[in-house]
Tab-separated table of C-alpha atoms and ligand atoms in Angstrom:
chain	number	residue	atom	x	y	z
X	1	MET	CA	6.755	19.589	-8.422
X	2	GLU	CA	3.454	17.848	-7.715
X	3	LYS	CA	3.088	16.257	-4.308
X	4	VAL	CA	2.277	12.633	-3.689
X	5	VAL	CA	1.270	11.215	-0.313
X	6	SER	CA	0.348	7.667	0.513
X	7	GLY	CA	-0.161	5.587	3.607
X	8	ILE	CA	0.776	1.961	3.965
X	9	ARG	CA	-1.320	-0.253	6.184
X	10	PRO	CA	1.125	-2.308	8.276
X	11	THR	CA	-0.525	-5.675	7.716
X	12	GLY	CA	2.361	-8.090	7.507
X	13	ASN	CA	4.983	-8.923	4.948
X	14	LEU	CA	4.920	-7.865	1.331
X	15	HIS	CA	4.062	-10.454	-1.292
X	16	LEU	CA	4.565	-10.468	-5.054
X	17	GLY	CA	1.112	-8.974	-5.567
X	18	ASN	CA	2.031	-5.972	-3.416
X	19	TYR	CA	5.366	-5.704	-5.164
X	20	PHE	CA	3.915	-5.439	-8.661
X	21	GLY	CA	1.116	-3.186	-7.413
X	22	ALA	CA	1.672	-0.518	-4.783
X	23	VAL	CA	5.407	-0.929	-4.276
X	24	LYS	CA	6.413	-0.689	-7.913
X	25	SER	CA	4.265	2.352	-8.470
X	26	PHE	CA	5.704	4.078	-5.375
X	27	VAL	CA	9.216	3.386	-6.627
X	28	LYS	CA	8.357	4.878	-9.998
X	29	MET	CA	6.576	7.881	-8.517
X	30	GLN	CA	9.535	8.895	-6.377
X	31	ASP	CA	11.351	9.890	-9.581
X	32	GLU	CA	8.481	11.969	-10.880
X	33	TYR	CA	6.946	13.613	-7.818
X	34	ASP	CA	7.731	15.039	-4.440
X	35	CYS	CA	6.717	11.964	-2.440
X	36	LEU	CA	5.887	11.236	1.161
X	37	PHE	CA	5.119	7.671	2.147
X	38	PHE	CA	4.207	6.681	5.652
X	39	ILE	CA	3.334	3.620	7.662
X	40	ALA	CA	-0.190	4.109	8.979
X	41	ASP	CA	0.321	2.723	12.469
X	42	TRP	CA	-2.320	4.952	14.056
X	43	HIS	CA	-4.910	3.600	11.674
X	44	SER	CA	-3.967	0.091	12.718
X	45	LEU	CA	-4.986	0.845	16.332
X	46	THR	CA	-8.636	0.478	15.368
X	47	THR	CA	-8.255	-3.272	15.781
X	48	HIS	CA	-6.264	-3.089	19.061
X	49	PRO	CA	-2.983	-4.777	18.076
X	50	LYS	CA	-0.436	-5.782	20.708
X	51	PRO	CA	2.360	-3.253	21.360
X	52	GLU	CA	5.071	-5.661	20.224
X	53	ASN	CA	3.207	-6.259	16.966
X	54	ILE	CA	2.952	-2.547	16.276
X	55	ARG	CA	6.659	-2.079	16.862
X	56	GLU	CA	7.652	-5.075	14.775
X	57	SER	CA	5.341	-4.537	11.837
X	58	ALA	CA	6.368	-0.907	11.367
X	59	LYS	CA	10.016	-1.974	11.225
X	60	THR	CA	9.316	-4.852	8.871
X	61	ILE	CA	7.341	-2.725	6.445
X	62	LEU	CA	9.956	-0.007	6.498
X	63	ALA	CA	12.772	-2.468	5.753
X	64	GLU	CA	10.775	-4.140	2.991
X	65	TYR	CA	9.858	-0.918	1.217
X	66	LEU	CA	13.461	0.255	1.368
X	67	ALA	CA	14.661	-3.106	0.056
X	68	CYS	CA	12.232	-2.809	-2.847
X	69	GLY	CA	13.717	0.475	-3.925
X	70	ILE	CA	12.126	3.324	-1.995
X	71	ASP	CA	15.042	5.691	-1.860
X	72	PRO	CA	15.128	7.991	1.172
X	73	GLU	CA	17.200	10.430	-0.884
X	74	LYS	CA	14.256	10.839	-3.222
X	75	ALA	CA	11.144	10.227	-1.122
X	76	GLY	CA	10.338	10.872	2.506
X	77	ILE	CA	9.340	7.723	4.325
X	78	TYR	CA	8.101	8.001	7.876
X	79	ILE	CA	6.008	6.411	10.544
X	80	GLN	CA	2.648	8.130	10.976
X	81	SER	CA	2.834	8.212	14.789
X	82	ASP	CA	6.154	10.110	14.613
X	83	VAL	CA	4.442	13.166	13.171
X	84	LYS	CA	1.973	14.211	15.845
X	85	GLU	CA	0.944	17.392	14.011
X	86	VAL	CA	-1.541	15.400	11.958
X	87	LEU	CA	-3.673	14.785	15.049
X	88	GLU	CA	-4.542	18.439	15.283
X	89	LEU	CA	-5.816	18.519	11.735
X	90	TYR	CA	-7.681	15.271	12.466
X	91	LEU	CA	-9.455	17.066	15.305
X	92	TYR	CA	-10.456	19.999	13.097
X	93	PHE	CA	-11.778	17.707	10.385
X	94	ASN	CA	-13.710	15.699	12.964
X	95	MET	CA	-15.534	18.865	13.968
X	96	ASN	CA	-16.837	19.154	10.428
X	97	ALA	CA	-17.560	15.468	9.849
X	98	TYR	CA	-21.064	14.198	10.451
X	99	LEU	CA	-22.104	10.972	12.090
X	100	GLY	CA	-24.458	10.003	9.264
X	101	GLU	CA	-21.881	10.275	6.497
X	102	LEU	CA	-19.227	8.457	8.507
X	103	GLU	CA	-21.637	5.643	9.295
X	104	ARG	CA	-22.442	5.232	5.611
X	105	VAL	CA	-18.825	4.453	4.642
X	106	THR	CA	-18.721	0.894	3.307
X	107	SER	CA	-15.504	-0.118	5.078
X	108	PHE	CA	-16.980	1.111	8.378
X	109	LYS	CA	-20.113	-0.948	7.838
X	110	GLU	CA	-17.951	-3.957	7.040
X	111	LYS	CA	-15.968	-3.502	10.248
X	112	VAL	CA	-19.180	-3.214	12.238
X	113	ARG	CA	-20.141	-6.584	10.837
X	114	LYS	CA	-16.710	-8.130	11.403
X	115	GLN	CA	-15.939	-6.740	14.844
X	116	PRO	CA	-19.302	-5.937	16.464
X	117	ASP	CA	-17.695	-5.837	19.917
X	118	ASN	CA	-15.237	-3.146	18.936
X	119	VAL	CA	-17.056	-0.447	17.032
X	120	ASN	CA	-14.876	2.369	18.313
X	121	ALA	CA	-14.781	6.050	17.395
X	122	GLY	CA	-11.415	5.597	15.677
X	123	LEU	CA	-13.028	3.186	13.284
X	124	LEU	CA	-15.803	5.654	12.602
X	125	THR	CA	-13.373	8.505	12.016
X	126	TYR	CA	-10.879	6.497	9.956
X	127	PRO	CA	-11.717	8.674	6.907
X	128	THR	CA	-11.048	11.927	8.774
X	129	LEU	CA	-7.617	10.716	9.900
X	130	MET	CA	-6.862	9.649	6.357
X	131	ALA	CA	-8.021	13.030	5.054
X	132	ALA	CA	-5.723	14.717	7.575
X	133	ASP	CA	-2.795	12.525	6.426
X	134	ILE	CA	-3.326	13.653	2.864
X	135	LEU	CA	-4.436	17.272	3.187
X	136	MET	CA	-1.755	18.026	5.768
X	137	HIS	CA	0.774	17.864	2.950
X	138	LYS	CA	-1.480	19.321	0.245
X	139	ALA	CA	-1.087	16.206	-1.848
X	140	ASP	CA	-1.963	16.492	-5.521
X	141	LYS	CA	-2.025	12.752	-6.094
X	142	VAL	CA	-2.596	9.799	-3.795
X	143	PRO	CA	-1.631	6.335	-5.008
X	144	VAL	CA	-4.198	3.935	-3.558
X	145	GLY	CA	-6.006	0.723	-4.332
X	146	LYS	CA	-9.538	0.876	-5.699
X	147	ASP	CA	-10.888	-0.116	-2.275
X	148	GLN	CA	-9.793	3.278	-0.953
X	149	GLU	CA	-11.908	5.327	-3.321
X	150	GLN	CA	-14.615	6.078	-0.808
X	151	ASN	CA	-12.023	7.311	1.693
X	152	MET	CA	-10.560	9.490	-1.055
X	153	GLU	CA	-13.992	10.927	-1.779
X	154	MET	CA	-14.337	11.746	1.907
X	155	ALA	CA	-10.955	13.497	1.858
X	156	ARG	CA	-12.122	15.629	-1.066
X	157	LEU	CA	-15.392	16.326	0.722
X	158	PHE	CA	-13.590	17.447	3.904
X	159	ALA	CA	-11.313	19.700	1.843
X	160	ARG	CA	-14.276	21.342	0.100
X	161	ARG	CA	-16.251	21.637	3.304
X	162	PHE	CA	-13.393	23.299	5.158
X	163	ASN	CA	-13.035	25.820	2.336
X	164	ARG	CA	-16.754	26.517	2.324
X	165	ILE	CA	-17.124	26.883	6.091
X	166	TYR	CA	-14.251	29.336	6.322
X	167	GLY	CA	-14.817	31.045	2.976
X	168	VAL	CA	-11.325	30.238	1.732
X	169	GLU	CA	-9.721	28.466	-1.190
X	170	TYR	CA	-7.247	26.676	0.994
X	171	PHE	CA	-7.323	22.906	0.562
X	172	LYS	CA	-7.049	21.468	-2.887
X	173	GLU	CA	-8.948	18.271	-3.682
X	174	PRO	CA	-6.463	15.420	-3.980
X	175	GLU	CA	-6.665	13.133	-6.960
X	176	SER	CA	-6.583	9.344	-6.657
X	177	PHE	CA	-3.975	7.488	-8.592
X	178	HIS	CA	-5.147	3.899	-8.946
X	179	PHE	CA	-2.024	1.843	-9.387
X	180	SER	CA	-4.118	-1.231	-10.092
X	181	ASP	CA	-5.185	0.338	-13.406
X	182	LYS	CA	-1.612	0.324	-14.612
X	183	ALA	CA	-0.188	-2.781	-12.991
X	184	VAL	CA	-0.252	-6.434	-13.982
X	185	LYS	CA	-2.644	-8.261	-11.695
X	186	ILE	CA	-0.674	-10.898	-9.913
X	187	PRO	CA	-2.723	-14.047	-9.466
X	188	GLY	CA	-2.598	-16.357	-6.484
X	189	LEU	CA	-1.465	-19.959	-6.668
X	190	ASP	CA	-4.813	-21.476	-5.825
X	191	GLY	CA	-6.220	-21.381	-9.318
X	192	SER	CA	-8.381	-18.291	-9.264
X	193	GLY	CA	-8.347	-14.718	-8.109
X	194	LYS	CA	-5.521	-12.403	-7.171
X	195	MET	CA	-2.668	-12.919	-4.776
X	196	GLY	CA	-3.513	-11.763	-1.282
X	197	LYS	CA	-2.543	-12.242	2.309
X	198	SER	CA	-6.034	-13.147	3.468
X	199	GLU	CA	-6.478	-15.510	0.532
X	200	GLY	CA	-3.512	-17.555	1.822
X	201	ASN	CA	-2.187	-17.970	-1.710
X	202	ALA	CA	0.725	-15.569	-1.618
X	203	ILE	CA	4.455	-15.782	-2.197
X	204	TYR	CA	6.168	-13.376	0.151
X	205	LEU	CA	9.306	-11.455	-0.701
X	206	ILE	CA	10.978	-12.989	2.337
X	207	ASP	CA	10.048	-16.584	1.474
X	208	ASP	CA	13.183	-18.706	1.107
X	209	GLU	CA	13.899	-20.895	-1.868
X	210	ALA	CA	12.425	-24.063	-0.351
X	211	THR	CA	9.212	-22.280	0.631
X	212	ILE	CA	8.835	-20.764	-2.833
X	213	ARG	CA	9.363	-24.167	-4.445
X	214	LYS	CA	6.855	-25.822	-2.152
X	215	LYS	CA	4.212	-23.163	-2.845
X	216	VAL	CA	4.725	-23.210	-6.609
X	217	MET	CA	4.734	-27.004	-6.858
X	218	ARG	CA	1.406	-27.066	-5.025
X	219	ALA	CA	-0.208	-24.587	-7.439
X	220	VAL	CA	-3.448	-25.753	-9.031
X	221	THR	CA	-3.213	-27.115	-12.588
X	222	ASP	CA	-5.336	-29.396	-14.783
X	223	SER	CA	-4.829	-32.498	-16.898
X	224	GLY	CA	-3.335	-30.509	-19.765
X	225	PRO	CA	-4.598	-28.973	-23.021
X	226	ALA	CA	-6.859	-31.149	-25.138
X	227	GLU	CA	-6.152	-29.429	-28.433
X	228	PRO	CA	-3.469	-27.147	-29.878
X	229	ASN	CA	-3.626	-23.387	-29.282
X	230	GLN	CA	-6.603	-23.618	-26.982
X	231	GLN	CA	-7.392	-20.871	-24.543
X	232	LYS	CA	-5.805	-21.389	-21.145
X	233	PRO	CA	-8.135	-21.977	-18.233
X	234	GLU	CA	-7.614	-19.601	-15.305
X	235	PRO	CA	-5.285	-21.709	-13.121
X	236	ILE	CA	-2.962	-22.288	-16.075
X	237	GLN	CA	-3.136	-18.706	-17.277
X	238	ASN	CA	-2.141	-17.709	-13.741
X	239	LEU	CA	1.094	-19.674	-13.936
X	240	PHE	CA	1.860	-18.040	-17.261
X	241	THR	CA	1.091	-14.597	-15.871
X	242	LEU	CA	3.541	-15.179	-13.045
X	243	MET	CA	6.107	-16.437	-15.510
X	244	GLU	CA	5.610	-13.364	-17.635
X	245	VAL	CA	6.665	-11.075	-14.786
X	246	VAL	CA	9.592	-13.029	-13.330
X	247	SER	CA	11.075	-15.077	-16.190
X	248	ASP	CA	12.929	-14.252	-19.395
X	249	LYS	CA	10.794	-13.878	-22.463
X	250	SER	CA	12.483	-16.905	-24.035
X	251	THR	CA	11.479	-19.066	-21.062
X	252	TYR	CA	7.924	-17.851	-21.294
X	253	ASP	CA	7.840	-18.469	-25.038
X	254	TYR	CA	9.274	-21.952	-24.580
X	255	PHE	CA	6.512	-23.069	-22.196
X	256	ASN	CA	3.839	-21.207	-24.104
X	257	ASP	CA	4.861	-23.098	-27.206
X	258	LYS	CA	4.796	-26.365	-25.272
X	259	TYR	CA	1.276	-25.559	-24.139
X	260	ASN	CA	0.134	-24.667	-27.624
X	261	THR	CA	1.479	-27.932	-29.023
X	262	CYS	CA	-0.031	-29.958	-26.142
X	263	ALA	CA	3.442	-31.034	-25.052
X	264	ILE	CA	3.516	-29.168	-21.758
X	265	ARG	CA	4.619	-30.825	-18.541
X	266	TYR	CA	3.362	-28.692	-15.694
X	267	GLY	CA	5.959	-30.173	-13.342
X	268	ASP	CA	8.768	-28.813	-15.515
X	269	MET	CA	7.089	-25.483	-15.881
X	270	LYS	CA	6.585	-25.149	-12.140
X	271	LYS	CA	10.173	-26.069	-11.417
X	272	GLN	CA	11.347	-23.353	-13.782
X	273	LEU	CA	8.834	-20.871	-12.388
X	274	ALA	CA	9.957	-21.555	-8.816
X	275	GLU	CA	13.562	-21.049	-9.846
X	276	ASP	CA	12.792	-17.766	-11.573
X	277	ILE	CA	10.671	-16.472	-8.705
X	278	ASN	CA	13.524	-17.278	-6.381
X	279	ALA	CA	16.035	-15.520	-8.639
X	280	PHE	CA	13.751	-12.511	-8.662
X	281	CYS	CA	13.184	-12.463	-4.892
X	282	ALA	CA	16.669	-13.415	-3.676
X	283	PRO	CA	18.308	-9.978	-4.031
X	284	ILE	CA	15.295	-8.277	-2.429
X	285	ARG	CA	15.242	-10.861	0.348
X	286	ASN	CA	18.937	-10.268	1.033
X	287	ARG	CA	18.458	-6.533	1.122
X	288	ILE	CA	15.563	-6.924	3.581
X	289	THR	CA	17.809	-8.920	5.913
X	290	ASP	CA	20.648	-6.417	5.561
X	291	ILE	CA	18.438	-3.425	6.223
X	292	GLN	CA	16.689	-5.093	9.156
X	293	SER	CA	19.984	-5.818	10.809
X	294	ASN	CA	20.941	-2.164	10.512
X	295	GLU	CA	18.677	-0.564	13.103
X	296	GLU	CA	20.714	2.602	13.081
X	297	TYR	CA	20.110	3.084	9.371
X	298	MET	CA	16.373	2.466	9.711
X	299	ARG	CA	16.145	4.901	12.601
X	300	LYS	CA	17.924	7.531	10.549
X	301	VAL	CA	15.689	7.018	7.530
X	302	ALA	CA	12.527	7.237	9.654
X	303	ALA	CA	13.812	10.307	11.498
X	304	THR	CA	14.704	12.106	8.269
X	305	GLY	CA	11.346	11.225	6.746
X	306	ALA	CA	9.496	12.381	9.844
X	307	GLU	CA	11.369	15.676	9.837
X	308	LYS	CA	10.458	16.273	6.216
X	309	ALA	CA	6.797	15.498	6.944
X	310	ARG	CA	6.798	17.643	10.068
X	311	GLU	CA	8.101	20.609	8.140
X	312	SER	CA	5.226	20.550	5.693
X	313	ALA	CA	2.751	19.710	8.481
X	314	ARG	CA	3.802	22.687	10.622
X	315	LYS	CA	3.334	25.075	7.759
X	316	THR	CA	-0.176	23.779	7.047
X	317	LEU	CA	-1.129	23.879	10.720
X	318	CYS	CA	-0.005	27.481	11.132
X	319	GLU	CA	-2.176	28.480	8.198
X	320	VAL	CA	-5.120	26.384	9.312
X	321	ARG	CA	-5.018	27.808	12.834
X	322	GLU	CA	-4.990	31.267	11.385
X	323	ILE	CA	-7.997	30.466	9.168
X	324	ILE	CA	-9.955	28.891	12.033
X	325	GLY	CA	-9.237	31.836	14.303
X	326	PHE	CA	-6.592	30.560	16.668
X	327	ARG	CA	-3.851	33.073	16.881
X	328	THR	CA	-1.420	31.542	19.298
X	329	THR	CA	0.840	29.317	17.261
X	330	ALA	CA	3.217	27.910	19.809
X	331	LEU	CA	4.322	25.134	17.484
Q	1	LIG	N1	-6.457	3.486	4.280
Q	1	LIG	C1	-5.266	3.130	3.541
Q	1	LIG	C2	-5.316	1.605	3.311
Q	1	LIG	O1	-6.010	0.920	4.004
Q	1	LIG	C3	-4.023	3.485	4.283
Q	1	LIG	C4	-3.906	4.955	4.461
Q	1	LIG	C5	-3.996	5.651	5.613
Q	1	LIG	C6	-3.695	5.897	3.434
Q	1	LIG	N2	-3.820	6.978	5.401
Q	1	LIG	C7	-3.642	7.164	4.069
Q	1	LIG	C8	-3.527	5.798	2.059
Q	1	LIG	C9	-3.427	8.324	3.328
Q	1	LIG	C10	-3.340	6.942	1.323
Q	1	LIG	C11	-3.276	8.206	1.962
Q	1	LIG	O2	-4.640	1.119	2.431
């Protein structure tokens, strides 16, 4: 079976945009591939988070992914820092990574601009750690957002370069799987653009009913259609797009018809939308709470996932050490 590996940046709670993007495609992939998903807590060190934040966000993300349907019986899910083997591969790749090419990575240049006082070596070598994450498990496919394409190209480059330097056909170039190509783009509630944490326009899976209602009622609208069957301006289309993913088709059709006959009342539509978003999120929200309160279960899931990852990592490391010329494999 083909292998899939992907890392999850632990940057806070999941929102509907994440759900219909990365999360849904992970859940689908676990039925079709041999999957390993991990929480990239080492990568998050580049911005120097507080220890309690690291601990908490790893747990939150784990609980949320499980609540969304990642099944530990099907996919391995682990915390990156639990599988130390990857650091050795990171070191080897760093030896074959050049300053110039690392400095040219767009996300590095962006970070240099955003955090000029903390341009650390971890930031510079982010792509080599990511390559190690992926190549350690000989992934065939890597589900990522479009913004990760340059890092994926670096991973392929490091795989090729390793093979060339040592005259082997060892690492296979991993393929990107852009889930955004397949998924519905979930818009934000501020009238334009997609839902995102930094945009401040998101509905989180853990938002309670009152919060959801408040956010939806505040969504940007206009003064209504001027003529029948007119094209919907972006803020209105956004409400319909949200309705399309969370509501019944008949509900969607009802409001669509109201719009097309210029009889729409946005207040009614928003009320219905808030209700349907809540109905959609409530079971997930309850599962998140249940899972979070079961520390023992989460520990077991993470330990099982880590063991699965370690097994494949050890095998790769033994072979890599052999190729590089290290013969003592006291692993
Ligand atoms: N860089 C990825 C992101 O920001 C997270 C990540 C780390 C990752 N290691 C990975 C993704 C390995 C895929 C494979 O989203």
